[in-house]
Short mmCIF file of C-alpha atoms in Angstrom, two decimals:
data_model
loop_
_atom_site.label_atom_id
_atom_site.label_comp_id
_atom_site.label_asym_id
_atom_site.label_seq_id
_atom_site.Cartn_x
_atom_site.Cartn_y
_atom_site.Cartn_z
CA MET F 759 155.88 95.89 86.49
CA THR F 760 152.11 96.35 87.17
CA PRO F 761 149.49 95.82 84.43
CA THR F 762 149.32 99.03 83.56
CA ASP F 763 153.05 99.17 82.79
CA SER F 764 153.08 96.14 80.85
CA PRO F 765 153.48 97.43 76.46
CA ALA F 766 150.57 97.29 74.21
CA PRO F 767 151.32 94.24 71.32
CA ASP F 768 152.19 96.87 69.40
CA GLY F 769 154.98 98.24 71.94
CA LYS F 770 153.23 101.66 72.03
CA PRO F 771 152.67 102.29 76.05
CA HIS F 772 148.96 100.36 76.85
CA GLN F 773 146.16 102.94 77.75
CA THR F 774 143.61 101.72 80.96
CA SER F 775 140.05 102.74 80.74
CA ILE F 776 138.38 104.06 83.49
CA ASP F 777 136.27 100.59 84.30
CA ASP F 778 139.38 98.67 83.44
CA GLU F 779 141.36 100.51 86.13
CA ALA F 780 138.54 100.37 88.65
CA THR F 781 138.47 96.04 87.52
CA GLU F 782 142.58 95.68 87.61
CA ARG F 783 142.21 97.79 91.07
CA THR F 784 139.64 95.83 92.65
CA HIS F 785 141.32 92.72 91.59
CA LEU F 786 145.39 93.80 93.36
CA LEU F 787 142.74 95.32 96.44
CA ALA F 788 141.08 92.16 97.06
CA SER F 789 144.08 89.61 96.19
CA SER F 790 145.94 91.68 98.73
CA LEU F 791 143.48 91.86 101.43
CA ILE F 792 143.50 87.95 100.75
CA ALA F 793 147.06 87.29 101.34
CA SER F 794 146.83 90.37 104.59
CA ALA F 795 143.86 89.10 105.91
CA GLN F 796 146.93 86.27 108.43
CA ASP F 797 148.17 88.93 109.57
CA PRO F 798 146.12 90.49 112.27
CA ASP F 799 148.12 94.47 112.70
CA VAL F 800 147.82 95.02 108.90
CA ALA F 801 144.41 93.30 108.86
CA GLU F 802 143.05 95.69 111.23
CA GLY F 803 144.62 99.04 108.64
CA LEU F 804 143.51 97.13 105.78
CA THR F 805 139.96 97.03 106.92
CA SER F 806 139.49 100.68 107.54
CA THR F 807 141.17 101.69 104.32
CA ALA F 808 138.35 100.39 102.54
CA SER F 809 135.22 101.49 104.42
CA SER F 810 136.52 104.13 104.00
CA GLN F 811 136.66 103.97 100.36
CA PRO F 812 133.70 106.01 98.04
CA LYS F 813 130.89 103.48 97.86
CA PRO F 814 130.11 103.11 94.06
CA ASP F 815 126.89 104.60 92.72
CA SER F 816 126.31 107.93 95.00
CA LYS F 817 124.40 109.60 92.55
CA PRO F 818 121.86 111.84 94.86
CA LEU F 819 118.41 110.69 95.24
CA PRO F 820 116.34 112.67 93.00
CA ARG F 821 113.88 114.34 95.90
CA SER F 822 110.51 115.85 93.57
CA GLN F 823 110.43 112.34 90.88
CA ILE F 824 110.60 110.44 94.49
CA ILE F 825 107.23 112.60 95.58
CA LEU F 826 105.69 112.96 92.14
CA LEU F 827 105.44 108.57 92.34
CA CYS F 828 105.37 108.81 95.92
CA TYR F 829 102.13 110.82 95.33
CA ALA F 830 100.82 107.88 92.54
CA ARG F 831 101.17 105.30 94.68
CA LEU F 832 98.35 107.56 97.18
CA VAL F 833 96.03 106.50 94.38
CA GLU F 834 95.77 101.87 94.81
CA PRO F 835 95.28 102.67 98.88
CA ILE F 836 92.76 104.84 98.91
CA ALA F 837 91.05 103.65 95.99
CA PHE F 838 90.82 100.36 97.93
CA PHE F 839 90.80 101.22 101.44
CA SER F 840 88.52 103.91 100.63
CA ILE F 841 85.45 101.08 100.66
CA PHE F 842 86.31 99.26 103.74
CA PRO F 843 84.16 101.61 106.16
CA TYR F 844 80.81 101.83 104.05
CA ILE F 845 81.25 98.36 101.63
CA ASN F 846 79.16 95.95 104.32
CA ALA F 847 76.43 99.21 104.55
CA MET F 848 76.69 98.83 100.93
CA LEU F 849 76.10 95.23 100.49
CA ILE F 850 73.17 95.35 102.31
CA TYR F 851 71.45 98.84 100.74
CA ASN F 852 71.29 96.08 97.45
CA SER F 853 70.75 92.89 98.84
CA ASP F 854 69.20 91.55 101.38
CA LEU F 855 71.80 90.27 102.91
CA ALA F 856 72.12 88.83 106.43
CA ASP F 857 74.41 90.01 108.78
CA THR F 858 76.14 87.81 109.61
CA ASP F 859 76.51 85.99 105.60
CA VAL F 860 77.78 90.63 104.83
CA GLY F 861 81.54 89.52 105.26
CA PHE F 862 82.11 86.13 102.97
CA TYR F 863 80.81 88.79 99.70
CA SER F 864 82.92 91.61 101.27
CA GLY F 865 85.37 89.10 100.96
CA LEU F 866 84.57 87.70 97.59
CA ILE F 867 84.69 90.99 96.55
CA GLU F 868 88.09 92.10 97.82
CA SER F 869 89.15 88.53 96.00
CA LEU F 870 88.01 88.87 93.20
CA PHE F 871 90.14 92.36 92.34
CA SER F 872 93.15 90.84 93.47
CA LEU F 873 92.57 87.59 91.50
CA THR F 874 92.21 89.92 88.57
CA GLN F 875 95.71 91.91 89.34
CA MET F 876 97.42 88.81 89.67
CA SER F 877 96.52 87.63 86.04
CA VAL F 878 97.35 90.84 84.35
CA MET F 879 100.32 91.73 86.44
CA MET F 880 102.82 90.17 84.53
CA LEU F 881 100.87 91.54 81.75
CA TRP F 882 101.33 95.33 82.91
CA GLY F 883 105.10 94.07 83.33
CA LEU F 884 106.15 93.24 79.81
CA ALA F 885 103.94 96.47 78.75
CA ALA F 886 106.05 98.33 81.15
CA ASP F 887 109.35 97.07 79.33
CA ARG F 888 108.34 97.16 75.81
CA VAL F 889 106.87 100.88 75.38
CA GLY F 890 108.37 102.56 78.78
CA ARG F 891 107.22 102.94 82.34
CA LYS F 892 105.41 106.66 82.15
CA PRO F 893 102.96 105.71 79.21
CA VAL F 894 102.07 102.17 81.06
CA LEU F 895 101.65 104.69 84.81
CA VAL F 896 99.45 107.14 83.23
CA PHE F 897 97.35 104.85 81.49
CA SER F 898 96.61 102.47 84.23
CA LEU F 899 96.18 105.57 86.64
CA ILE F 900 93.52 106.81 84.06
CA GLY F 901 91.70 103.36 84.40
CA VAL F 902 92.12 103.36 88.34
CA SER F 903 90.34 106.52 88.58
CA ILE F 904 87.45 106.33 86.74
CA ALA F 905 86.28 102.25 87.65
CA THR F 906 86.32 103.33 91.17
CA ALA F 907 84.34 106.44 90.28
CA LEU F 908 82.45 104.00 88.28
CA PHE F 909 81.63 101.53 91.40
CA GLY F 910 79.39 104.00 93.51
CA PHE F 911 76.93 103.68 91.09
CA ALA F 912 76.45 99.98 91.31
CA ARG F 913 73.48 98.51 92.69
CA THR F 914 73.77 94.81 92.54
CA ILE F 915 76.22 93.34 94.38
CA TRP F 916 77.35 91.59 90.07
CA GLN F 917 77.61 95.37 89.92
CA MET F 918 79.49 95.96 92.82
CA ILE F 919 81.92 93.02 92.36
CA LEU F 920 82.39 93.85 88.27
CA PHE F 921 83.30 97.54 88.47
CA ARG F 922 85.51 96.30 91.50
CA CYS F 923 87.37 93.60 89.09
CA ILE F 924 87.58 96.96 86.00
CA ALA F 925 89.34 98.86 88.85
CA GLY F 926 91.77 95.70 89.24
CA VAL F 927 92.91 94.94 85.39
CA PHE F 928 94.29 99.00 85.78
CA ALA F 929 97.26 97.27 88.23
CA GLY F 930 100.27 99.02 86.42
CA THR F 931 101.16 101.42 88.80
CA ILE F 932 101.94 99.03 91.66
CA VAL F 933 104.91 97.86 89.81
CA THR F 934 105.74 100.53 87.05
CA ILE F 935 106.89 102.51 90.26
CA ARG F 936 107.95 100.47 92.44
CA THR F 937 110.70 100.32 89.24
CA MET F 938 110.92 103.66 88.91
CA ILE F 939 111.65 104.32 92.05
CA SER F 940 113.67 100.89 92.03
CA GLU F 941 115.89 102.99 88.90
CA HIS F 942 115.70 106.83 90.29
CA SER F 943 117.72 104.67 93.58
CA THR F 944 121.60 103.19 94.08
CA LYS F 945 122.20 101.27 96.98
CA GLU F 946 122.74 103.92 99.34
CA THR F 947 119.88 105.13 98.64
CA GLN F 948 116.93 102.77 98.05
CA ALA F 949 116.67 102.57 102.14
CA ARG F 950 115.07 106.07 102.26
CA ALA F 951 112.95 105.97 99.01
CA PHE F 952 111.80 102.92 99.76
CA SER F 953 111.21 104.21 103.13
CA TRP F 954 108.82 106.75 101.73
CA PHE F 955 106.80 104.98 99.13
CA ALA F 956 105.18 102.88 102.01
CA PHE F 957 105.08 106.11 104.34
CA ALA F 958 102.75 106.81 100.89
CA GLY F 959 101.18 103.85 100.86
CA ASN F 960 100.31 104.33 104.76
CA LEU F 961 99.58 107.34 103.93
CA GLY F 962 96.93 106.19 101.50
CA ILE F 963 95.49 103.80 104.05
CA LEU F 964 94.92 106.45 105.73
CA ILE F 965 93.21 109.15 103.84
CA GLY F 966 91.14 106.46 101.77
CA PRO F 967 89.00 105.12 104.93
CA LEU F 968 88.41 108.66 105.89
CA ILE F 969 87.17 109.69 102.25
CA GLY F 970 85.11 106.36 102.62
CA GLY F 971 83.69 106.84 106.25
CA ALA F 972 82.54 110.57 106.06
CA LEU F 973 81.31 111.32 102.40
CA ALA F 974 79.47 107.73 102.20
CA GLU F 975 75.18 108.22 103.16
CA PRO F 976 75.80 112.26 102.49
CA ALA F 977 72.57 112.58 102.91
CA THR F 978 71.83 110.60 106.21
CA GLN F 979 75.59 112.22 107.59
CA TYR F 980 75.03 115.73 106.48
CA PRO F 981 70.97 116.26 106.00
CA ARG F 982 70.92 119.91 106.02
CA ALA F 983 73.75 119.82 103.27
CA PHE F 984 72.45 116.61 100.70
CA GLY F 985 69.42 115.77 102.81
CA ASN F 986 67.13 117.30 99.87
CA VAL F 987 68.68 115.85 97.13
CA ALA F 988 67.40 113.37 95.31
CA PHE F 989 70.80 111.84 93.82
CA PHE F 990 72.32 111.18 97.25
CA ARG F 991 69.38 109.09 98.24
CA HIS F 992 69.07 107.07 95.33
CA PHE F 993 72.85 106.58 95.22
CA PRO F 994 74.88 107.24 98.47
CA TYR F 995 77.87 105.89 97.72
CA THR F 996 78.70 107.57 94.78
CA LEU F 997 80.49 110.69 96.60
CA PRO F 998 83.39 108.96 97.83
CA SER F 999 84.08 107.60 95.20
CA PHE F 1000 83.60 110.57 92.76
CA VAL F 1001 86.56 112.24 95.61
CA VAL F 1002 88.44 109.43 95.00
CA GLY F 1003 87.97 108.97 90.89
CA ILE F 1004 89.38 113.11 91.33
CA ILE F 1005 92.37 113.06 93.39
CA GLY F 1006 93.55 109.80 90.95
CA LEU F 1007 92.53 111.69 87.78
CA SER F 1008 95.08 114.60 89.18
CA SER F 1009 97.61 112.39 89.44
CA VAL F 1010 97.82 111.28 86.14
CA VAL F 1011 98.34 114.95 85.42
CA THR F 1012 101.17 115.08 87.44
CA SER F 1013 102.56 111.46 86.71
CA ALA F 1014 101.75 113.28 82.50
CA LEU F 1015 103.38 116.39 82.75
CA PHE F 1016 106.30 116.70 85.24
CA VAL F 1017 106.93 112.27 86.20
CA LYS F 1018 110.91 111.39 83.62
CA GLU F 1019 111.07 107.82 81.55
CA THR F 1020 113.55 105.60 83.88
CA LEU F 1021 113.26 102.90 81.44
CA LYS F 1022 116.99 103.30 79.13
CA PRO F 1023 116.11 103.92 75.21
CA LYS F 1024 117.83 101.00 73.99
CA SER F 1025 119.89 101.50 70.19
CA LYS F 1026 119.80 100.83 67.14
CA ASP F 1027 122.04 98.12 67.57
CA GLY F 1028 119.23 96.26 70.88
CA SER F 1029 122.30 97.15 73.33
CA ASP F 1030 121.85 99.15 76.07
CA GLU F 1031 124.31 102.02 76.06
CA PRO F 1032 123.15 104.80 74.28
CA ASN F 1033 126.04 105.39 71.16
CA GLY F 1034 125.35 101.47 71.06
CA GLU F 1035 129.18 100.90 72.26
CA PRO F 1036 129.19 97.94 73.98
CA ASP F 1037 130.16 98.23 78.06
CA SER F 1038 133.54 97.00 78.56
CA ILE F 1039 132.99 94.77 81.70
CA PRO F 1040 131.93 91.64 80.75
CA LYS F 1041 127.75 91.17 82.11
CA PRO F 1042 126.93 88.42 83.40
CA PRO F 1043 124.60 86.16 82.40
CA THR F 1044 120.90 86.41 81.99
CA LEU F 1045 119.12 84.88 84.82
CA SER F 1046 115.56 82.97 84.14
CA THR F 1047 113.13 83.42 86.89
CA TRP F 1048 114.12 80.11 87.98
CA GLU F 1049 117.11 80.51 88.09
CA LEU F 1050 116.06 83.52 89.72
CA VAL F 1051 114.26 82.34 92.11
CA LYS F 1052 117.23 79.42 93.24
CA SER F 1053 119.59 81.99 93.79
CA PRO F 1054 120.27 82.76 97.11
CA GLY F 1055 118.74 83.46 99.72
CA VAL F 1056 115.92 85.00 97.49
CA GLY F 1057 113.52 82.10 97.57
CA VAL F 1058 113.78 81.78 101.23
CA VAL F 1059 112.71 85.68 100.91
CA LEU F 1060 109.97 85.31 98.79
CA TYR F 1061 108.66 82.83 101.21
CA VAL F 1062 108.82 85.39 104.24
CA TYR F 1063 107.26 87.83 101.74
CA ALA F 1064 104.83 85.79 101.08
CA HIS F 1065 104.39 84.93 105.19
CA ILE F 1066 104.20 88.72 106.74
CA MET F 1067 101.46 89.12 103.09
CA LEU F 1068 99.29 86.81 104.61
CA LEU F 1069 98.88 88.45 108.16
CA ALA F 1070 98.90 91.79 106.40
CA PHE F 1071 95.70 90.37 103.76
CA SER F 1072 93.69 88.50 106.15
CA TYR F 1073 93.72 91.16 109.04
CA THR F 1074 92.95 93.76 107.09
CA ALA F 1075 89.86 91.60 105.47
CA ILE F 1076 88.84 90.96 108.35
CA VAL F 1077 89.17 93.96 110.48
CA PRO F 1078 86.43 96.29 108.83
CA VAL F 1079 84.22 93.51 109.48
CA PHE F 1080 84.82 92.77 112.42
CA TRP F 1081 84.17 96.17 113.91
CA PHE F 1082 80.84 96.09 112.17
CA THR F 1083 79.54 93.00 113.42
CA PRO F 1084 77.41 93.06 117.15
CA ILE F 1085 79.13 92.66 120.00
CA HIS F 1086 77.51 89.40 120.87
CA LEU F 1087 78.86 88.28 117.56
CA GLY F 1088 81.85 88.77 118.24
CA GLY F 1089 82.18 92.08 116.64
CA PHE F 1090 82.98 95.87 118.23
CA GLY F 1091 78.97 96.60 116.36
CA PHE F 1092 80.52 99.75 115.93
CA THR F 1093 79.24 102.21 112.32
CA PRO F 1094 80.63 103.33 108.91
CA PHE F 1095 81.79 106.63 111.10
CA TYR F 1096 83.73 104.71 113.35
CA ILE F 1097 85.13 102.30 111.32
CA SER F 1098 86.40 105.40 109.04
CA ILE F 1099 87.44 106.93 111.88
CA CYS F 1100 89.39 103.44 113.42
CA MET F 1101 91.14 102.77 110.18
CA GLY F 1102 92.27 106.20 109.71
CA LEU F 1103 93.71 105.47 113.36
CA THR F 1104 95.49 102.10 112.24
CA GLY F 1105 96.82 104.28 108.81
CA PHE F 1106 98.58 107.21 110.47
CA SER F 1107 99.77 105.34 113.48
CA GLN F 1108 101.32 102.98 110.31
CA ALA F 1109 102.15 106.36 108.49
CA SER F 1110 104.16 107.58 111.82
CA TRP F 1111 105.37 103.93 112.54
CA LEU F 1112 107.54 103.97 109.56
CA LEU F 1113 108.89 107.24 109.63
CA LEU F 1114 109.87 108.06 113.12
CA ILE F 1115 110.53 104.41 114.61
CA PHE F 1116 111.38 102.69 111.61
CA PRO F 1117 114.84 104.25 110.22
CA PRO F 1118 116.54 104.10 113.46
CA LEU F 1119 115.73 101.17 114.13
CA GLN F 1120 116.36 99.26 111.35
CA HIS F 1121 119.83 101.37 111.60
CA ARG F 1122 120.49 99.52 115.39
CA ILE F 1123 118.89 96.23 114.66
CA GLY F 1124 118.81 95.35 111.42
CA THR F 1125 116.66 94.17 109.03
CA ASN F 1126 116.15 90.64 110.25
CA GLY F 1127 116.41 91.97 113.86
CA VAL F 1128 113.21 94.57 112.53
CA MET F 1129 111.72 91.02 111.71
CA ARG F 1130 112.02 89.40 114.16
CA LEU F 1131 110.88 92.33 116.61
CA CYS F 1132 107.88 92.36 114.81
CA ALA F 1133 107.39 88.43 114.75
CA TYR F 1134 107.10 88.68 118.26
CA ALA F 1135 103.97 91.46 118.61
CA TYR F 1136 102.34 89.42 115.76
CA PRO F 1137 100.89 86.87 118.22
CA ILE F 1138 99.50 89.69 121.06
CA VAL F 1139 98.28 91.88 118.08
CA MET F 1140 95.81 89.05 116.82
CA ALA F 1141 94.81 87.75 119.85
CA THR F 1142 94.18 91.28 121.71
CA CYS F 1143 91.44 91.64 119.61
CA PRO F 1144 88.79 88.74 121.35
CA LEU F 1145 90.43 90.46 123.69
CA LEU F 1146 88.99 93.75 123.25
CA ASN F 1147 86.02 92.40 122.21
CA LEU F 1148 85.34 90.64 125.74
CA LEU F 1149 85.38 93.42 127.21
CA LEU F 1150 82.38 95.46 125.79
CA ARG F 1151 80.35 91.66 125.86
CA GLN F 1152 81.23 92.33 129.97
CA GLY F 1153 77.73 94.91 129.87
CA THR F 1154 78.97 96.77 132.61
CA PRO F 1155 79.88 101.09 131.99
CA ALA F 1156 83.74 100.10 133.57
CA ALA F 1157 84.69 97.27 131.45
CA GLU F 1158 83.41 99.88 128.87
CA CYS F 1159 85.27 103.16 129.68
CA ALA F 1160 88.12 100.16 130.18
CA PHE F 1161 87.20 99.26 126.32
CA TRP F 1162 87.70 102.78 124.91
CA ILE F 1163 90.39 103.33 126.92
CA LEU F 1164 92.39 100.61 125.74
CA ALA F 1165 91.08 101.32 121.96
CA PRO F 1166 93.20 103.70 120.64
CA ILE F 1167 96.25 102.86 122.66
CA PHE F 1168 95.83 99.50 120.79
CA LEU F 1169 95.24 101.45 117.68
CA LEU F 1170 98.47 103.48 117.88
CA VAL F 1171 100.73 100.85 118.99
CA GLY F 1172 99.61 97.16 117.04
CA PRO F 1173 100.93 98.75 113.71
CA GLY F 1174 103.84 98.92 114.33
CA VAL F 1175 104.00 95.38 113.53
CA SER F 1176 103.95 97.29 109.97
CA MET F 1177 107.42 97.39 110.16
CA SER F 1178 108.43 94.57 108.30
CA PHE F 1179 106.35 95.34 105.68
CA THR F 1180 109.51 97.56 104.81
CA ALA F 1181 111.78 95.63 106.34
CA ILE F 1182 110.88 93.25 104.18
CA GLN F 1183 111.10 95.05 100.65
CA LEU F 1184 114.73 96.07 101.98
CA ALA F 1185 115.48 92.62 101.94
CA LEU F 1186 114.48 91.70 98.66
CA ASN F 1187 116.40 93.82 97.23
CA ASP F 1188 119.11 92.72 98.70
CA VAL F 1189 119.39 89.54 98.05
CA SER F 1190 118.77 90.22 93.93
CA PRO F 1191 121.53 88.96 92.34
CA SER F 1192 121.83 92.35 90.62
CA GLN F 1193 119.80 95.67 89.94
CA LYS F 1194 118.94 94.43 86.43
CA THR F 1195 117.10 91.75 88.16
CA LEU F 1196 115.68 93.24 90.54
CA GLY F 1197 112.33 93.92 88.77
CA ARG F 1198 111.11 91.35 87.53
CA LEU F 1199 111.99 89.83 91.98
CA ASN F 1200 109.55 92.95 92.78
CA ALA F 1201 107.35 91.16 89.87
CA LEU F 1202 106.62 88.16 91.36
CA ALA F 1203 106.96 89.21 95.28
CA LEU F 1204 103.54 91.49 93.31
CA THR F 1205 102.04 88.60 91.37
CA GLY F 1206 102.59 86.33 94.33
CA MET F 1207 101.45 89.28 96.51
CA SER F 1208 98.14 89.43 94.37
CA ALA F 1209 97.42 85.56 94.21
CA LEU F 1210 97.70 85.22 98.28
CA ARG F 1211 95.04 88.89 98.02
CA SER F 1212 93.03 87.11 95.31
CA PHE F 1213 91.69 84.30 98.00
CA THR F 1214 92.82 85.40 101.32
CA PRO F 1215 89.53 88.09 101.73
CA ALA F 1216 87.16 85.14 100.95
CA LEU F 1217 89.05 82.79 103.26
CA PHE F 1218 88.98 85.11 106.77
CA THR F 1219 86.30 86.51 106.19
CA THR F 1220 84.02 84.18 106.16
CA ILE F 1221 86.12 82.16 108.36
CA PHE F 1222 84.88 84.49 111.30
CA ALA F 1223 81.03 84.27 109.20
CA VAL F 1224 81.28 80.79 110.68
CA GLY F 1225 82.74 81.44 113.87
CA ALA F 1226 80.15 84.17 114.12
CA ARG F 1227 77.33 81.91 113.09
CA THR F 1228 78.30 79.60 114.81
CA GLN F 1229 80.30 80.70 117.92
CA VAL F 1230 82.45 78.37 117.85
CA LEU F 1231 84.80 79.21 120.38
CA GLY F 1232 82.43 83.27 121.00
CA GLY F 1233 82.33 83.66 117.85
CA TYR F 1234 86.57 83.43 118.31
CA LEU F 1235 87.88 81.08 115.77
CA VAL F 1236 89.65 83.19 113.26
CA TRP F 1237 91.22 84.82 116.05
CA LEU F 1238 92.55 81.45 116.74
CA VAL F 1239 94.10 80.83 113.43
CA MET F 1240 96.15 83.84 112.94
CA VAL F 1241 97.46 83.45 116.20
CA LEU F 1242 98.53 80.67 115.25
CA ILE F 1243 100.02 81.77 112.15
CA SER F 1244 101.39 84.72 114.00
CA LEU F 1245 103.19 82.22 115.73
CA GLY F 1246 104.63 80.12 112.63
CA PHE F 1247 105.52 84.03 110.82
CA THR F 1248 108.21 84.26 113.76
CA VAL F 1249 110.25 81.01 113.52
CA VAL F 1250 109.87 81.29 109.23
CA VAL F 1251 111.37 85.12 109.71
CA ARG F 1252 114.66 82.93 112.07
CA TRP F 1253 115.59 81.67 108.14
CA LEU F 1254 115.98 85.29 106.61
CA PRO F 1255 119.67 84.90 105.03
CA ALA F 1256 122.58 87.15 106.30
CA ALA F 1257 122.81 89.05 102.79
CA SER F 1258 119.31 90.63 103.78
CA GLU F 1259 121.17 92.86 106.27
CA ARG F 1260 124.24 94.12 103.75
CA ASP F 1261 124.26 98.39 102.52
CA TYR F 1262 125.80 97.97 99.98
CA PRO F 1263 128.19 95.60 98.32
CA GLY F 1264 131.55 95.55 99.86
CA ILE F 1265 133.97 95.42 102.89
CA GLN F 1266 132.20 96.64 105.57
CA GLU F 1267 132.96 97.41 109.07
CA ASP F 1268 134.18 93.59 111.71
CA ASP F 1269 134.52 92.15 108.20
CA ALA F 1270 137.39 89.24 107.03
CA VAL F 1271 137.91 88.49 103.99
CA ALA F 1272 139.35 84.86 103.13
CA ASP F 1273 139.80 82.61 100.42
CA ASN F 1274 137.38 80.20 99.95
CA GLY F 1275 138.99 77.62 97.94
CA ASP F 1276 139.66 79.03 94.68
CA GLY F 1277 141.69 81.40 95.13
CA ASN F 1278 139.00 84.46 95.26
CA GLY F 1279 138.15 86.58 98.11
CA ALA F 1280 134.52 85.85 99.72
CA VAL F 1281 134.20 88.60 101.80
CA VAL F 1282 132.70 87.00 105.54
CA ASP F 1283 130.83 88.81 109.02
CA GLU F 1284 132.02 88.11 112.03
CA GLU F 1285 129.77 84.91 112.23
CA GLY F 1286 131.60 83.38 109.50
CA ARG F 1287 128.41 84.13 106.57
CA GLU F 1288 129.76 84.93 103.50
CA ARG F 1289 128.88 88.06 101.73
CA PRO F 1290 128.93 89.31 98.40
CA SER F 1291 132.17 90.94 97.63
#
């Protein structure tokens, strides 16, 4: 007699709910697979049958909501990167700094911005859990937009730091948008959703520097249009700040009017169910933050995430100073306009890699495979920068011609390592013990990311400044450090768990089912590594 045929205590036939039926069928399927795994003729048929079953959580991705959230996502990278083309020139304009000291103060401004973000990140997460995702998103966008618009009015270094830190206070957009995208997506659609999320971020990296470089010092760059405007002569960096602020306010309007709340309302009795009825399936116990970190694979992925972010933040902080620094000190000697062009080209290249190359490559070699490929490329990318400066130092027409041929190629190919940013996000999602811990896991990763960004720019721009001032290793000291960190990444990426390769929970093709010794089935891959069943 099957479980569904057993009579109830009152003698009436037992009525099985949909949730119970799903649970019982899953149990029977797992048991039969365990018994059949020893029979090669049967195992192959069962595996193909299981893989052909409908996948759970197959609801379609709400494209309109993802697009709206990606538009809101644009604001943070645009606001963050728009000042990079002109921050060095702005520091000199607002003070009497030497060229060799500019890098330290530009890194200090960005470090304090990130330190402020780190301090408030968890508070914004708690607020989003209490009052809702949408109110936190809209309020944060308003704050970032206003603070960024005011940055151009700064006339001293301390005013620049103040306005930048105010923008850092409104860091709720980062964690809120990630959480909302996670809540809109399923195991099947999260890769596509976060690919668009990453694409929007890189599009912001493209647009931000273009705005900053094209609109900074308008009285000098466009004398016929703005040369006679006294305001822009006294405040040469307000125009790009205003434009970024307007973009931010436009996202406030679209988010307030069209973005839907994703936080599930609680019933009067405190349960998550709208009708107050508890789910028939027992829910797993809530994990503490420490228990979450100790969950299988989570700690390793968080560490690899931090290593990738260390490379990203240090390189992002060094490059604008490196491009601005005179050639004889180890840089390229670029103007703010050239810096904006190079940063825009970098953003375009990153977006192209993520949109066109990453999806098929990830499908072919897996998430871990993409990160290993990027790990091999990182040392080459870091070593290429001083080699390009070495060409310029030759001072010959042939060397200069070679530089202008190789530099654009480098700016198009080198950003391919940015695929590791999206890959590690997918790995983080995959090692999450459950969907309910995904938001907190992302908040942990973002808090660590802000902590890194709080000291990384100041540290690495200081190393660059010391190398440029003393000409240790010909001014290439910082690039030696970057190559060593990149080589370290090629080692730690090998620690990634197999769980970060799964697409969705369940039996995959070429998987076998084995008994783990306690009577329960465990799914293992062809290499014998256990995967969640």
